[in-house]
Amino acid sequence: MSTFNTQDGTQIYYKDWGTGKPVLFSHGWPLDADMWDSQMNFLAERGYRVIAFDRRGFGRSEQPWEGYNYDTFASDINDLIQHLDLTDVTLVGFSMGGGDVSRYIGRYGSERINALVLLGAVTPIFGQTEDHPQGVEQSVFAGIRDGLRKDRAQFISDFSTPFYGTNAGQTVSEGVLTQTLNIALLASLKGTIDCVTAFSETDFRGDMAKIDVPTLVIHGSNDQIVPFEATGKLAAEMIAGSTLKVYDNAPHGFAVTHQDQLNQDLLAFLQR
């Protein structure tokens, strides 16, 4: 397996397919790099080098007890970019992964970065605060943590319904639901719980102000997990010159339900 060691010695797994201009993908919660297989295969077949990693604590990466915060996640991405000596990179982040690619630019700048894509991302701020009242109430995240501690397998199985919007007219296969559960159960329980705190309490507004590369924001209009009005809409407004695409009635998991549309939009953005 392809792995690298981060600054704190955590071993991170990644996949690296194809040749050409690099595209680096950061996955959502509670998934791993395999969520990107369709996008990666599609772009690699069209002349791009595509890289995706399993976040620390998830998938095939090591499961440290600590380090589940966005400064560390951004540092891990920086270590991977340095390890592969990548330049002219397009960063693509889904859901909580939109936070770490944004924090990467906020901390390390855009010298090696060509463009940014935020997909159903938790940026600029996900949880409710005094100055972000439209955010999701913190009690929701407390409930998620409680559900994970009580019965993670059943919680994730139930979570797939709003994630893929199957309660709102979307259809996904039994295979997708099985794969989603299998991927989620590979992760560290501690990491899975700690990431809920990280993505619900981290404020990325300072990072948004530092984004100075072409940016594509895509969000589903019927995202029941990361509501568009409180996240993607605001992120697009905050990032100068960004392009916003809203997928009509799409759920959070539109990388599956709108796979072909997303693949084409990514390709068009890369070819701009």
PDB file of N, CA, C and O in Angstrom, residues 26-27 55 70-71 73-74 77 93-106 116-124 199 202 204 207-208:
ATOM      1  N   SER A  26     -10.166  15.206  -0.782  1.00  0.00           N
ATOM      2  CA  SER A  26     -10.315  14.979   0.653  1.00  0.00           C
ATOM      3  C   SER A  26     -11.758  14.568   0.942  1.00  0.00           C
ATOM      4  O   SER A  26     -12.701  15.296   0.627  1.00  0.00           O
ATOM      5  N   HIS A  27     -11.913  13.413   1.570  1.00  0.00           N
ATOM      6  CA  HIS A  27     -13.237  12.782   1.709  1.00  0.00           C
ATOM      7  C   HIS A  27     -14.051  13.346   2.866  1.00  0.00           C
ATOM      8  O   HIS A  27     -13.562  14.085   3.720  1.00  0.00           O
ATOM      9  N   ARG A  55      -8.243   9.958   5.658  1.00  0.00           N
ATOM     10  CA  ARG A  55      -7.935  10.839   6.800  1.00  0.00           C
ATOM     11  C   ARG A  55      -7.462  10.011   7.992  1.00  0.00           C
ATOM     12  O   ARG A  55      -7.899   8.875   8.182  1.00  0.00           O
ATOM     13  N   TYR A  70      -8.709  20.474  12.787  1.00  0.00           N
ATOM     14  CA  TYR A  70      -8.450  20.932  11.419  1.00  0.00           C
ATOM     15  C   TYR A  70      -7.042  21.454  11.190  1.00  0.00           C
ATOM     16  O   TYR A  70      -6.533  21.376  10.065  1.00  0.00           O
ATOM     17  N   ASP A  71      -6.383  21.955  12.207  1.00  0.00           N
ATOM     18  CA  ASP A  71      -4.986  22.332  12.006  1.00  0.00           C
ATOM     19  C   ASP A  71      -4.144  21.095  11.692  1.00  0.00           C
ATOM     20  O   ASP A  71      -3.263  21.135  10.828  1.00  0.00           O
ATOM     21  N   PHE A  73      -5.375  18.204  10.403  1.00  0.00           N
ATOM     22  CA  PHE A  73      -5.791  17.696   9.091  1.00  0.00           C
ATOM     23  C   PHE A  73      -5.099  18.470   7.967  1.00  0.00           C
ATOM     24  O   PHE A  73      -4.656  17.889   6.974  1.00  0.00           O
ATOM     25  N   ALA A  74      -5.011  19.795   8.118  1.00  0.00           N
ATOM     26  CA  ALA A  74      -4.339  20.611   7.102  1.00  0.00           C
ATOM     27  C   ALA A  74      -2.852  20.282   7.045  1.00  0.00           C
ATOM     28  O   ALA A  74      -2.260  20.230   5.960  1.00  0.00           O
ATOM     29  N   ILE A  77      -2.394  17.144   5.045  1.00  0.00           N
ATOM     30  CA  ILE A  77      -2.461  17.408   3.603  1.00  0.00           C
ATOM     31  C   ILE A  77      -1.153  18.029   3.125  1.00  0.00           C
ATOM     32  O   ILE A  77      -0.622  17.664   2.066  1.00  0.00           O
ATOM     33  N   GLY A  93     -12.569  19.096  -1.866  1.00  0.00           N
ATOM     34  CA  GLY A  93     -12.992  18.644  -0.551  1.00  0.00           C
ATOM     35  C   GLY A  93     -14.492  18.491  -0.467  1.00  0.00           C
ATOM     36  O   GLY A  93     -15.246  19.387  -0.860  1.00  0.00           O
ATOM     37  N   PHE A  94     -14.935  17.342   0.049  1.00  0.00           N
ATOM     38  CA  PHE A  94     -16.357  17.074   0.245  1.00  0.00           C
ATOM     39  C   PHE A  94     -16.701  17.127   1.729  1.00  0.00           C
ATOM     40  O   PHE A  94     -16.004  16.523   2.551  1.00  0.00           O
ATOM     41  N   SER A  95     -17.782  17.827   2.052  1.00  0.00           N
ATOM     42  CA  SER A  95     -18.316  17.867   3.403  1.00  0.00           C
ATOM     43  C   SER A  95     -17.233  18.310   4.386  1.00  0.00           C
ATOM     44  O   SER A  95     -16.675  19.394   4.235  1.00  0.00           O
ATOM     45  N   MET A  96     -16.870  17.476   5.385  1.00  0.00           N
ATOM     46  CA  MET A  96     -15.827  17.910   6.312  1.00  0.00           C
ATOM     47  C   MET A  96     -14.491  18.085   5.603  1.00  0.00           C
ATOM     48  O   MET A  96     -13.641  18.863   6.040  1.00  0.00           O
ATOM     49  N   GLY A  97     -14.315  17.405   4.468  1.00  0.00           N
ATOM     50  CA  GLY A  97     -13.087  17.559   3.692  1.00  0.00           C
ATOM     51  C   GLY A  97     -12.949  18.931   3.057  1.00  0.00           C
ATOM     52  O   GLY A  97     -11.834  19.359   2.741  1.00  0.00           O
ATOM     53  N   GLY A  98     -14.070  19.630   2.885  1.00  0.00           N
ATOM     54  CA  GLY A  98     -13.984  21.004   2.410  1.00  0.00           C
ATOM     55  C   GLY A  98     -13.314  21.905   3.429  1.00  0.00           C
ATOM     56  O   GLY A  98     -12.689  22.914   3.081  1.00  0.00           O
ATOM     57  N   GLY A  99     -13.447  21.528   4.696  1.00  0.00           N
ATOM     58  CA  GLY A  99     -12.798  22.289   5.748  1.00  0.00           C
ATOM     59  C   GLY A  99     -11.294  22.147   5.735  1.00  0.00           C
ATOM     60  O   GLY A  99     -10.568  23.133   5.882  1.00  0.00           O
ATOM     61  N   ASP A 100     -10.800  20.913   5.553  1.00  0.00           N
ATOM     62  CA  ASP A 100      -9.342  20.765   5.648  1.00  0.00           C
ATOM     63  C   ASP A 100      -8.615  21.315   4.421  1.00  0.00           C
ATOM     64  O   ASP A 100      -7.502  21.842   4.547  1.00  0.00           O
ATOM     65  N   VAL A 101      -9.227  21.262   3.230  1.00  0.00           N
ATOM     66  CA  VAL A 101      -8.553  21.876   2.079  1.00  0.00           C
ATOM     67  C   VAL A 101      -8.577  23.404   2.187  1.00  0.00           C
ATOM     68  O   VAL A 101      -7.636  24.085   1.761  1.00  0.00           O
ATOM     69  N   SER A 102      -9.642  23.947   2.783  1.00  0.00           N
ATOM     70  CA  SER A 102      -9.691  25.395   3.012  1.00  0.00           C
ATOM     71  C   SER A 102      -8.690  25.805   4.087  1.00  0.00           C
ATOM     72  O   SER A 102      -7.990  26.823   3.948  1.00  0.00           O
ATOM     73  N   ARG A 103      -8.607  25.042   5.160  1.00  0.00           N
ATOM     74  CA  ARG A 103      -7.647  25.335   6.213  1.00  0.00           C
ATOM     75  C   ARG A 103      -6.213  25.184   5.696  1.00  0.00           C
ATOM     76  O   ARG A 103      -5.321  25.925   6.123  1.00  0.00           O
ATOM     77  N   TYR A 104      -6.008  24.247   4.752  1.00  0.00           N
ATOM     78  CA  TYR A 104      -4.675  24.126   4.145  1.00  0.00           C
ATOM     79  C   TYR A 104      -4.268  25.449   3.498  1.00  0.00           C
ATOM     80  O   TYR A 104      -3.161  25.956   3.734  1.00  0.00           O
ATOM     81  N   ILE A 105      -5.149  26.021   2.673  1.00  0.00           N
ATOM     82  CA  ILE A 105      -4.818  27.292   2.029  1.00  0.00           C
ATOM     83  C   ILE A 105      -4.664  28.386   3.074  1.00  0.00           C
ATOM     84  O   ILE A 105      -3.762  29.243   2.990  1.00  0.00           O
ATOM     85  N   GLY A 106      -5.518  28.375   4.097  1.00  0.00           N
ATOM     86  CA  GLY A 106      -5.430  29.368   5.149  1.00  0.00           C
ATOM     87  C   GLY A 106      -4.092  29.337   5.878  1.00  0.00           C
ATOM     88  O   GLY A 106      -3.559  30.389   6.263  1.00  0.00           O
ATOM     89  N   LEU A 116      -9.519  25.302  -6.341  1.00  0.00           N
ATOM     90  CA  LEU A 116     -10.192  24.694  -5.190  1.00  0.00           C
ATOM     91  C   LEU A 116     -11.617  24.338  -5.580  1.00  0.00           C
ATOM     92  O   LEU A 116     -12.292  25.096  -6.275  1.00  0.00           O
ATOM     93  N   VAL A 117     -12.081  23.169  -5.094  1.00  0.00           N
ATOM     94  CA  VAL A 117     -13.467  22.748  -5.291  1.00  0.00           C
ATOM     95  C   VAL A 117     -14.045  22.356  -3.940  1.00  0.00           C
ATOM     96  O   VAL A 117     -13.475  21.521  -3.231  1.00  0.00           O
ATOM     97  N   LEU A 118     -15.166  22.971  -3.578  1.00  0.00           N
ATOM     98  CA  LEU A 118     -15.859  22.670  -2.329  1.00  0.00           C
ATOM     99  C   LEU A 118     -17.194  22.024  -2.652  1.00  0.00           C
ATOM    100  O   LEU A 118     -18.048  22.639  -3.291  1.00  0.00           O
ATOM    101  N   LEU A 119     -17.379  20.790  -2.214  1.00  0.00           N
ATOM    102  CA  LEU A 119     -18.569  20.006  -2.533  1.00  0.00           C
ATOM    103  C   LEU A 119     -19.356  19.708  -1.256  1.00  0.00           C
ATOM    104  O   LEU A 119     -18.865  19.001  -0.376  1.00  0.00           O
ATOM    105  N   GLY A 120     -20.546  20.267  -1.145  1.00  0.00           N
ATOM    106  CA  GLY A 120     -21.356  20.027   0.052  1.00  0.00           C
ATOM    107  C   GLY A 120     -20.576  20.295   1.325  1.00  0.00           C
ATOM    108  O   GLY A 120     -20.746  19.592   2.326  1.00  0.00           O
ATOM    109  N   ALA A 121     -19.736  21.325   1.299  1.00  0.00           N
ATOM    110  CA  ALA A 121     -18.730  21.515   2.338  1.00  0.00           C
ATOM    111  C   ALA A 121     -19.285  22.196   3.587  1.00  0.00           C
ATOM    112  O   ALA A 121     -20.270  22.944   3.530  1.00  0.00           O
ATOM    113  N   VAL A 122     -18.611  21.968   4.706  1.00  0.00           N
ATOM    114  CA  VAL A 122     -19.009  22.534   5.992  1.00  0.00           C
ATOM    115  C   VAL A 122     -18.534  23.973   6.159  1.00  0.00           C
ATOM    116  O   VAL A 122     -18.774  24.595   7.199  1.00  0.00           O
ATOM    117  N   THR A 123     -17.868  24.511   5.152  1.00  0.00           N
ATOM    118  CA  THR A 123     -17.392  25.890   5.185  1.00  0.00           C
ATOM    119  C   THR A 123     -18.529  26.863   4.842  1.00  0.00           C
ATOM    120  O   THR A 123     -19.422  26.502   4.084  1.00  0.00           O
ATOM    121  N   PRO A 124     -18.508  28.089   5.358  1.00  0.00           N
ATOM    122  CA  PRO A 124     -17.485  28.699   6.212  1.00  0.00           C
ATOM    123  C   PRO A 124     -17.628  28.362   7.690  1.00  0.00           C
ATOM    124  O   PRO A 124     -16.684  28.519   8.458  1.00  0.00           O
ATOM    125  N   PHE A 199     -15.835  19.259  13.034  1.00  0.00           N
ATOM    126  CA  PHE A 199     -16.528  19.925  11.922  1.00  0.00           C
ATOM    127  C   PHE A 199     -17.712  20.766  12.378  1.00  0.00           C
ATOM    128  O   PHE A 199     -18.180  21.626  11.645  1.00  0.00           O
ATOM    129  N   THR A 202     -15.565  24.227  14.259  1.00  0.00           N
ATOM    130  CA  THR A 202     -14.478  24.973  13.640  1.00  0.00           C
ATOM    131  C   THR A 202     -15.028  26.080  12.748  1.00  0.00           C
ATOM    132  O   THR A 202     -15.935  25.858  11.946  1.00  0.00           O
ATOM    133  N   PHE A 204     -14.258  28.509   9.759  1.00  0.00           N
ATOM    134  CA  PHE A 204     -13.363  28.633   8.605  1.00  0.00           C
ATOM    135  C   PHE A 204     -13.445  30.007   7.932  1.00  0.00           C
ATOM    136  O   PHE A 204     -12.913  30.177   6.840  1.00  0.00           O
ATOM    137  N   ASP A 207     -10.182  31.415   6.954  1.00  0.00           N
ATOM    138  CA  ASP A 207      -9.583  30.701   5.824  1.00  0.00           C
ATOM    139  C   ASP A 207     -10.211  31.147   4.505  1.00  0.00           C
ATOM    140  O   ASP A 207      -9.517  31.290   3.493  1.00  0.00           O
ATOM    141  N   MET A 208     -11.536  31.360   4.523  1.00  0.00           N
ATOM    142  CA  MET A 208     -12.224  31.808   3.311  1.00  0.00           C
ATOM    143  C   MET A 208     -11.601  33.102   2.781  1.00  0.00           C
ATOM    144  O   MET A 208     -11.450  33.299   1.571  1.00  0.00           O
TER     145      MET A 208
END
